[in-house]
């Protein structure tokens, strides 16, 4: 069996976002990447063989040094450039087709009530669901490729499949949907940790949900994303206290530390022979 290799890099430019999604896994410790840190990171990733980049955050369009500039730097270095955005600050036109190859947009229900509860807007008159349907129509109008991501949680478990039906209609009407990504709710970060009691689902529920979606045989690719920390093809990069952090190393260290702590605790619980 061929070994898979990490070729997709997610750069988390900063933690700031203009939304407060209930399941947000972003960690507030992420620092604002400086332009120099950003271009250094790009050069390092290129040397390491990454060729596909996802600009994320927080919200990448809110990066104070300018998302278009970031995308341009990446494009000039030969990356395939994706932007994972909540769409709030996206321009209303083709949105930088010269530098951005694809957008990743969220859709967490096929009707406004559930989606807008999970993804409340902190400003603006209309809801985020309405904005997403507008952004998808905009991408179709400009013949732009898009990936749609959905976080499966307790709130949408019973009806998330309607999103698949909606996306099938989107494709039938000319939308360029690259894929539908199904993420499992993770009880971490500034949103997920605080809403785990409302949103958590079991491994089995997630597996069943994805199997149900696959059984629909939709005319697009479906990716199952139980936990991106264990992805074989994607790694994450951000800055903390002036240092570049690499997701695969950080999470490996945390797992090792956790295993060590558990062993230590078990050793403490052993009755002493004597
Ligand atoms: S999950 Fe929501 S709050 Fe978190 S970064 Fe994305 S859009 Fe912002």
Short mmCIF file of C-alpha atoms and ligand atoms in Angstrom, two decimals:
data_model
loop_
_atom_site.label_atom_id
_atom_site.label_comp_id
_atom_site.label_asym_id
_atom_site.label_seq_id
_atom_site.Cartn_x
_atom_site.Cartn_y
_atom_site.Cartn_z
CA UNK A 1 0.00 0.00 0.00
CA UNK A 2 1.40 3.42 -0.95
CA UNK A 3 2.24 5.71 1.93
CA UNK A 4 0.32 8.97 1.86
CA UNK A 5 2.21 12.21 2.30
CA UNK A 6 1.13 15.59 3.56
CA UNK A 7 0.84 17.94 0.57
CA UNK A 8 -1.92 20.31 1.71
CA UNK A 9 -0.92 23.06 4.14
CA UNK A 10 -3.46 25.08 6.12
CA UNK A 11 -1.98 28.41 7.20
CA UNK A 12 -3.87 29.95 10.09
CA UNK A 13 -3.12 33.64 9.59
CA UNK A 14 -4.61 34.77 12.91
CA UNK A 15 -7.38 33.92 15.37
CA UNK A 16 -9.68 36.88 14.82
CA UNK A 17 -13.10 36.33 13.28
CA UNK A 18 -16.21 38.46 12.98
CA UNK A 19 -18.41 35.48 13.82
CA UNK A 20 -18.84 33.30 16.92
CA UNK A 21 -19.87 29.89 15.61
CA UNK A 22 -21.00 27.46 18.28
CA UNK A 23 -18.56 24.75 17.13
CA UNK A 24 -15.54 26.96 16.37
CA UNK A 25 -12.35 25.01 17.14
CA UNK A 26 -10.04 28.02 16.73
CA UNK A 27 -7.69 28.57 19.64
CA UNK A 28 -7.34 32.18 20.78
CA UNK A 29 -3.59 31.67 21.35
CA UNK A 30 -2.98 31.98 17.59
CA UNK A 31 -1.01 35.15 16.89
CA UNK A 32 -1.43 37.51 13.97
CA UNK A 33 1.14 36.33 11.44
CA UNK A 34 3.35 39.14 10.18
CA UNK A 35 3.93 39.45 6.42
CA UNK A 36 7.52 38.30 6.95
CA UNK A 37 6.45 35.26 8.99
CA UNK A 38 3.90 34.47 6.32
CA UNK A 39 6.29 34.57 3.35
CA UNK A 40 8.94 32.66 5.35
CA UNK A 41 6.31 30.00 6.01
CA UNK A 42 5.40 29.84 2.33
CA UNK A 43 9.04 29.35 1.33
CA UNK A 44 9.54 26.63 3.93
CA UNK A 45 6.40 24.80 2.86
CA UNK A 46 7.46 24.90 -0.78
CA UNK A 47 10.84 23.41 0.15
CA UNK A 48 9.05 20.68 2.10
CA UNK A 49 6.99 19.68 -0.93
CA UNK A 50 3.62 21.23 -0.10
CA UNK A 51 1.90 22.43 -3.25
CA UNK A 52 -1.67 23.06 -2.11
CA UNK A 53 -2.45 25.84 0.35
CA UNK A 54 -5.54 26.70 2.35
CA UNK A 55 -5.55 30.19 3.83
CA UNK A 56 -7.55 30.15 7.03
CA UNK A 57 -7.77 31.58 10.52
CA UNK A 58 -9.87 32.77 12.25
CA UNK A 59 -11.25 34.56 9.23
CA UNK A 60 -8.59 35.08 6.53
CA UNK A 61 -10.35 38.07 4.96
CA UNK A 62 -9.95 39.85 8.31
CA UNK A 63 -6.15 39.36 8.36
CA UNK A 64 -4.86 42.93 8.85
CA UNK A 65 -2.18 42.60 6.16
CA UNK A 66 -4.68 41.75 3.41
CA UNK A 67 -5.94 38.41 2.15
CA UNK A 68 -5.47 39.36 -1.54
CA UNK A 69 -1.78 40.08 -0.89
CA UNK A 70 -1.42 36.75 0.93
CA UNK A 71 -3.05 34.90 -1.97
CA UNK A 72 -0.86 36.69 -4.48
CA UNK A 73 2.34 35.72 -2.61
CA UNK A 74 1.19 32.10 -2.55
CA UNK A 75 0.25 32.07 -6.22
CA UNK A 76 3.59 33.57 -7.22
CA UNK A 77 5.30 30.66 -5.46
CA UNK A 78 3.29 28.15 -7.44
CA UNK A 79 0.76 26.98 -4.85
CA UNK A 80 -2.77 25.92 -5.64
CA UNK A 81 -4.52 28.49 -3.46
CA UNK A 82 -7.71 27.89 -1.49
CA UNK A 83 -9.35 30.27 0.95
CA UNK A 84 -11.49 28.91 3.78
CA UNK A 85 -13.80 31.79 4.65
CA UNK A 86 -17.09 32.52 6.36
CA UNK A 87 -17.85 34.73 3.34
CA UNK A 88 -18.77 37.82 5.33
CA UNK A 89 -15.95 40.02 3.97
CA UNK A 90 -15.65 38.40 0.55
CA UNK A 91 -16.02 40.82 -2.34
CA UNK A 92 -19.22 40.48 -4.37
CA UNK A 93 -17.46 39.82 -7.68
CA UNK A 94 -15.31 36.91 -8.92
CA UNK A 95 -13.14 37.37 -5.82
CA UNK A 96 -9.51 37.39 -7.05
CA UNK A 97 -9.59 34.65 -9.69
CA UNK A 98 -5.98 35.50 -10.61
CA UNK A 99 -4.75 34.44 -7.14
CA UNK A 100 -7.42 32.25 -5.56
CA UNK A 101 -8.18 28.90 -7.20
CA UNK A 102 -11.00 27.80 -4.96
CA UNK A 103 -13.08 28.94 -1.98
CA UNK A 104 -14.17 26.77 0.91
CA UNK A 105 -17.55 27.93 2.21
CA UNK A 106 -19.59 26.58 5.14
CA UNK A 107 -23.14 25.29 5.05
CA UNK A 108 -24.45 23.61 8.20
CA UNK A 109 -28.13 23.17 7.35
CA UNK A 110 -30.30 23.44 4.27
CA UNK A 111 -32.65 25.86 6.01
CA UNK A 112 -31.93 29.12 7.85
CA UNK A 113 -33.11 28.21 11.35
CA UNK A 114 -30.48 25.63 12.26
CA UNK A 115 -27.63 27.13 10.25
CA UNK A 116 -28.13 30.60 11.72
CA UNK A 117 -28.33 29.22 15.25
CA UNK A 118 -25.00 27.46 14.78
CA UNK A 119 -23.42 30.41 12.97
CA UNK A 120 -24.84 33.63 14.37
CA UNK A 121 -23.64 36.83 12.76
CA UNK A 122 -22.36 39.45 15.13
CA UNK A 123 -23.42 42.24 12.78
CA UNK A 124 -25.58 42.83 9.73
CA UNK A 125 -29.28 42.53 9.12
CA UNK A 126 -29.71 39.19 7.43
CA UNK A 127 -28.54 35.77 8.52
CA UNK A 128 -25.45 33.82 7.57
CA UNK A 129 -27.45 31.12 5.79
CA UNK A 130 -28.85 33.73 3.41
CA UNK A 131 -25.33 35.06 2.86
CA UNK A 132 -24.03 31.57 2.02
CA UNK A 133 -26.72 30.95 -0.57
CA UNK A 134 -25.83 34.33 -2.10
CA UNK A 135 -22.13 33.49 -2.11
CA UNK A 136 -22.74 30.11 -3.74
CA UNK A 137 -24.86 31.77 -6.43
CA UNK A 138 -22.12 34.36 -6.90
CA UNK A 139 -19.48 31.63 -7.33
CA UNK A 140 -21.68 29.90 -9.89
CA UNK A 141 -22.26 33.16 -11.76
CA UNK A 142 -18.51 33.68 -12.06
CA UNK A 143 -17.79 30.02 -12.83
CA UNK A 144 -15.66 29.71 -9.70
CA UNK A 145 -14.87 26.40 -8.00
CA UNK A 146 -16.04 25.94 -4.44
CA UNK A 147 -15.81 23.33 -1.70
CA UNK A 148 -18.62 23.24 0.86
CA UNK A 149 -17.91 22.18 4.43
CA UNK A 150 -20.42 20.97 7.00
CA UNK A 151 -19.82 20.26 10.68
CA UNK A 152 -22.03 17.37 11.71
CA UNK A 153 -23.26 17.85 15.24
CA UNK A 154 -26.28 17.06 17.39
CA UNK A 155 -27.99 20.15 15.96
CA UNK A 156 -28.03 18.99 12.32
CA UNK A 157 -27.56 15.22 12.57
CA UNK A 158 -31.19 14.48 11.69
CA UNK A 159 -31.40 16.66 8.59
CA UNK A 160 -27.89 17.45 7.34
CA UNK A 161 -28.59 15.17 4.35
CA UNK A 162 -30.78 17.95 2.95
CA UNK A 163 -27.58 19.90 2.42
CA UNK A 164 -26.44 17.11 0.06
CA UNK A 165 -29.69 17.43 -1.85
CA UNK A 166 -29.24 21.20 -2.02
CA UNK A 167 -25.69 20.74 -3.36
CA UNK A 168 -26.86 18.22 -5.95
CA UNK A 169 -29.27 20.89 -7.20
CA UNK A 170 -26.41 23.40 -7.15
CA UNK A 171 -24.34 21.14 -9.40
CA UNK A 172 -27.32 20.46 -11.68
CA UNK A 173 -27.77 24.20 -12.13
CA UNK A 174 -24.15 24.70 -13.21
CA UNK A 175 -22.34 25.23 -9.89
CA UNK A 176 -18.71 24.03 -9.83
CA UNK A 177 -18.67 22.05 -6.60
CA UNK A 178 -15.28 20.47 -6.01
CA UNK A 179 -16.37 18.45 -2.98
CA UNK A 180 -18.51 18.30 0.15
CA UNK A 181 -16.46 17.98 3.33
CA UNK A 182 -18.19 16.40 6.31
CA UNK A 183 -16.46 17.28 9.58
CA UNK A 184 -17.26 15.75 12.88
CA UNK A 185 -18.00 18.18 15.71
CA UNK A 186 -14.90 18.40 17.95
CA UNK A 187 -15.37 19.61 21.54
CA UNK A 188 -12.37 21.93 21.44
CA UNK A 189 -11.54 25.58 20.83
CA UNK A 190 -13.37 28.77 21.75
CA UNK A 191 -16.75 27.47 20.57
CA UNK A 192 -16.62 23.68 20.60
CA UNK A 193 -15.43 23.38 24.17
CA UNK A 194 -18.34 25.43 25.48
CA UNK A 195 -21.07 23.80 23.43
CA UNK A 196 -20.06 20.16 23.69
CA UNK A 197 -23.03 19.37 25.92
CA UNK A 198 -25.39 20.54 23.15
CA UNK A 199 -23.53 19.46 20.03
CA UNK A 200 -21.41 16.35 20.71
CA UNK A 201 -22.10 13.16 18.75
CA UNK A 202 -20.59 9.70 19.02
CA UNK A 203 -18.13 8.08 16.58
CA UNK A 204 -20.91 5.73 15.52
CA UNK A 205 -23.35 8.55 14.81
CA UNK A 206 -20.76 10.32 12.67
CA UNK A 207 -19.89 7.13 10.78
CA UNK A 208 -23.57 6.41 10.15
CA UNK A 209 -24.21 9.95 8.95
CA UNK A 210 -21.36 9.82 6.43
CA UNK A 211 -22.44 6.36 5.26
CA UNK A 212 -25.94 7.71 4.74
CA UNK A 213 -24.60 10.62 2.68
CA UNK A 214 -22.44 8.27 0.58
CA UNK A 215 -25.43 6.04 -0.09
CA UNK A 216 -27.14 8.95 -1.87
CA UNK A 217 -24.53 8.67 -4.67
CA UNK A 218 -24.36 12.41 -5.13
CA UNK A 219 -22.70 13.74 -8.30
CA UNK A 220 -19.74 15.15 -6.36
CA UNK A 221 -16.91 13.94 -4.13
CA UNK A 222 -17.57 13.55 -0.45
CA UNK A 223 -14.75 13.70 2.09
CA UNK A 224 -15.08 12.29 5.59
CA UNK A 225 -13.20 14.40 8.15
CA UNK A 226 -13.48 12.86 11.63
CA UNK A 227 -10.55 14.83 13.06
CA UNK A 228 -8.14 16.88 10.97
CA UNK A 229 -5.43 16.50 13.62
CA UNK A 230 -4.96 12.96 12.30
CA UNK A 231 -5.14 13.72 8.58
CA UNK A 232 -2.61 11.86 6.43
CA UNK A 233 -2.51 14.57 3.77
CA UNK A 234 -3.13 17.90 5.56
CA UNK A 235 -0.94 19.76 8.07
CA UNK A 236 -1.50 23.05 9.90
CA UNK A 237 0.80 26.02 10.51
CA UNK A 238 0.43 29.04 12.79
CA UNK A 239 2.42 31.31 15.12
CA UNK A 240 2.48 31.43 18.91
CA UNK A 241 4.83 33.59 20.95
CA UNK A 242 6.79 34.43 17.82
CA UNK A 243 7.39 30.80 16.87
CA UNK A 244 5.98 28.83 13.98
CA UNK A 245 3.90 25.88 15.18
CA UNK A 246 3.24 22.75 13.13
CA UNK A 247 0.01 20.89 13.86
CA UNK A 248 1.33 17.36 13.36
CA UNK A 249 4.20 17.97 15.81
CA UNK A 250 2.11 19.82 18.37
CA UNK A 251 -0.63 17.21 18.49
CA UNK A 252 1.86 14.35 18.59
CA UNK A 253 3.52 15.99 21.61
CA UNK A 254 0.16 16.48 23.29
CA UNK A 255 -0.76 12.81 22.73
CA UNK A 256 2.59 11.66 24.12
CA UNK A 257 2.19 13.94 27.13
CA UNK A 258 -1.35 12.69 27.71
CA UNK A 259 -0.22 9.06 27.52
CA UNK A 260 2.61 9.88 29.93
CA UNK A 261 0.22 11.60 32.36
CA UNK A 262 -2.18 8.66 32.25
CA UNK A 263 0.65 6.18 32.91
CA UNK A 264 1.85 8.40 35.73
CA UNK A 265 -1.62 8.57 37.24
CA UNK A 266 -2.02 4.81 37.00
CA UNK A 267 1.33 4.35 38.70
CA UNK A 268 0.13 6.65 41.48
CA UNK A 269 -2.99 4.54 41.89
CA UNK A 270 -1.08 1.23 42.23
CA UNK A 271 -1.08 0.02 45.84
CA UNK A 272 2.40 -0.12 47.21
CA UNK A 273 3.77 -3.59 47.86
CA UNK A 274 5.13 -3.95 51.21
S1 LIG B 1 -15.81 28.50 12.75
FE1 LIG B 1 -16.95 30.45 12.68
S2 LIG B 1 -16.12 31.66 14.37
FE2 LIG B 1 -14.65 30.05 13.94
S3 LIG B 1 -13.19 30.96 12.52
FE3 LIG B 1 -14.75 29.88 11.30
S4 LIG B 1 -16.30 31.44 10.83
FE4 LIG B 1 -15.04 32.25 12.50
#
